[in-house]
């Protein structure tokens, strides 16, 4: 089972938690300065350091476009990593919770992603993997600056901690822009589902630390943890505050979304996202009991075009065929 | 069981068939010329002639507005009858298939309404009732003009025969206006669900004879019968002609309607009509099997505001309460 098929903590408001470290090998040039031969050497060394037995390697200069796109959809590879040229590889463990991009912008982009709110666990697993790499490889490190990275925004700890939140009530009252400003003032960034520049489909918002330098890893985690706790409380309070006819209209909207997802035979990716929001809120409110939150979260990934295509017995040959396949996948996710 | 709860012939395209006779009593003034006392006399004589034991009498000058409106919704009383002042009464048999408005525009408006296509049966039952009235009452009749009526358009036979058709495929291809023109050329009228001036919600269209004078009753019936048969064939051919992705999109639309009606907890009358069309078509196409056509037809009447209110244990006190009640009624109509 992939990490996204498992129930996490605070699932009513948190979809997933991610810890990412940026690392580079000493003695190799960074990013575009790296020759293809050197890139291959870096990839092989990273693979060996991780322990090839526990990780699946995918060479992105050889992989099909649809497979690469599916790995992006699963949050295992960045869009930039999929789009760039030259030798580069993704290593991932069995449940896809720990993965390493070799030769992305940095030589090493290590991440641990877990369901629900799990900052400490994700940090611990990421550190274990980082320790293994550190023990086996000569990592570029400066006593004063900390870990050296291609982009100065990652200097220092090289740590990016992020939490994917589900905030339909804050979004409904138009509170997202002001929340983003408040978070920016304390050095946190709020973004849409697929990172920088992406929109906020499904009322999913990612909060992460902006600064990696001048703060300890513990300070970064603590700040994010506190901010997330506050946002979660606000979201929950707003949900609880809905009453009377407003609550009845919300319930109606939720049940309609359930009816459509269970009955429609053609469903576009965009439409799924719209209904996802209502169903997920319905599960949190106890109004929808016919599908589990983790099954719904898994659909969030499985319904995306490339992952959908890869999961099919026969690749869909038209938009309609894809919409039909998506509807079947959704029907199957329901338990009764 | 009311007539509209029973399955009729050609239910895929025909909702109901209606035969109506206009009659007046000799020796009484027509319409507005009739005094209140004379109106009461007419009503009592009509009631006695019908046989009071077999008919339920509703005095419209005493009935509540919601009850009057419900009888209009059930096609037992005309809107004009409900709206006018003075003594007037409705007589109806147990299954509501035979009814008489006493002191509508004419002293007697007798109708038989049956589910599906049933021109001959409806005509036979209407004639039986008409014969009973004729035997007991002095009906105004002129050797040359036939039955005398308030409005010249009803002179002669006083017969209006009409068939309520369900024509979603003709409507979808925009064929309704030209069909109405063709029918007009042969002396037939096409109107929306609730008679003259009403719109065509639910893709329901009523075809009836325009002329009552100069044609025998048999000629009127035959002409309508032939026209309806042609329209039915055209509707069926158009439904069959949908194929490929168009058929798939139609099926998706139908299943969505089913999902929404089964899951939504607030449903307006207007919205019900929209989905009614798709569900009814879905039943005809064999795509919807979870509700019977007659149960759906019954909803068409039961979901209307006044009938809905009368059927409730407690009258709904707001629009939202009514929409909630309607949704519950719809859920209960589903078999599984």
CSV table of C-alpha atoms in Angstrom, one decimal, chain A residues 22-28 30 107 134 137-142 146-149 155-156:
chain,number,residue,atom,x,y,z
A,22,UNK,CA,18.5,19.4,-0.3
A,23,UNK,CA,22.0,17.9,-0.5
A,24,UNK,CA,24.9,18.0,-2.9
A,25,UNK,CA,28.1,15.9,-3.3
A,26,UNK,CA,31.4,17.7,-2.7
A,27,UNK,CA,33.7,17.6,-5.7
A,28,UNK,CA,30.9,17.7,-8.3
A,30,UNK,CA,26.1,21.9,-9.3
A,107,UNK,CA,22.3,16.4,-6.6
A,134,UNK,CA,25.8,11.1,4.9
A,137,UNK,CA,28.9,10.0,0.6
A,138,UNK,CA,31.0,13.2,0.8
A,139,UNK,CA,28.2,15.8,1.3
A,140,UNK,CA,29.0,19.4,0.5
A,141,UNK,CA,28.9,21.2,3.9
A,142,UNK,CA,30.3,24.5,5.1
A,146,UNK,CA,25.6,24.6,6.6
A,147,UNK,CA,24.6,22.4,3.7
A,148,UNK,CA,25.5,24.0,0.4
A,149,UNK,CA,22.8,24.1,-2.2
A,155,UNK,CA,21.2,26.9,2.1
A,156,UNK,CA,21.8,26.0,5.7
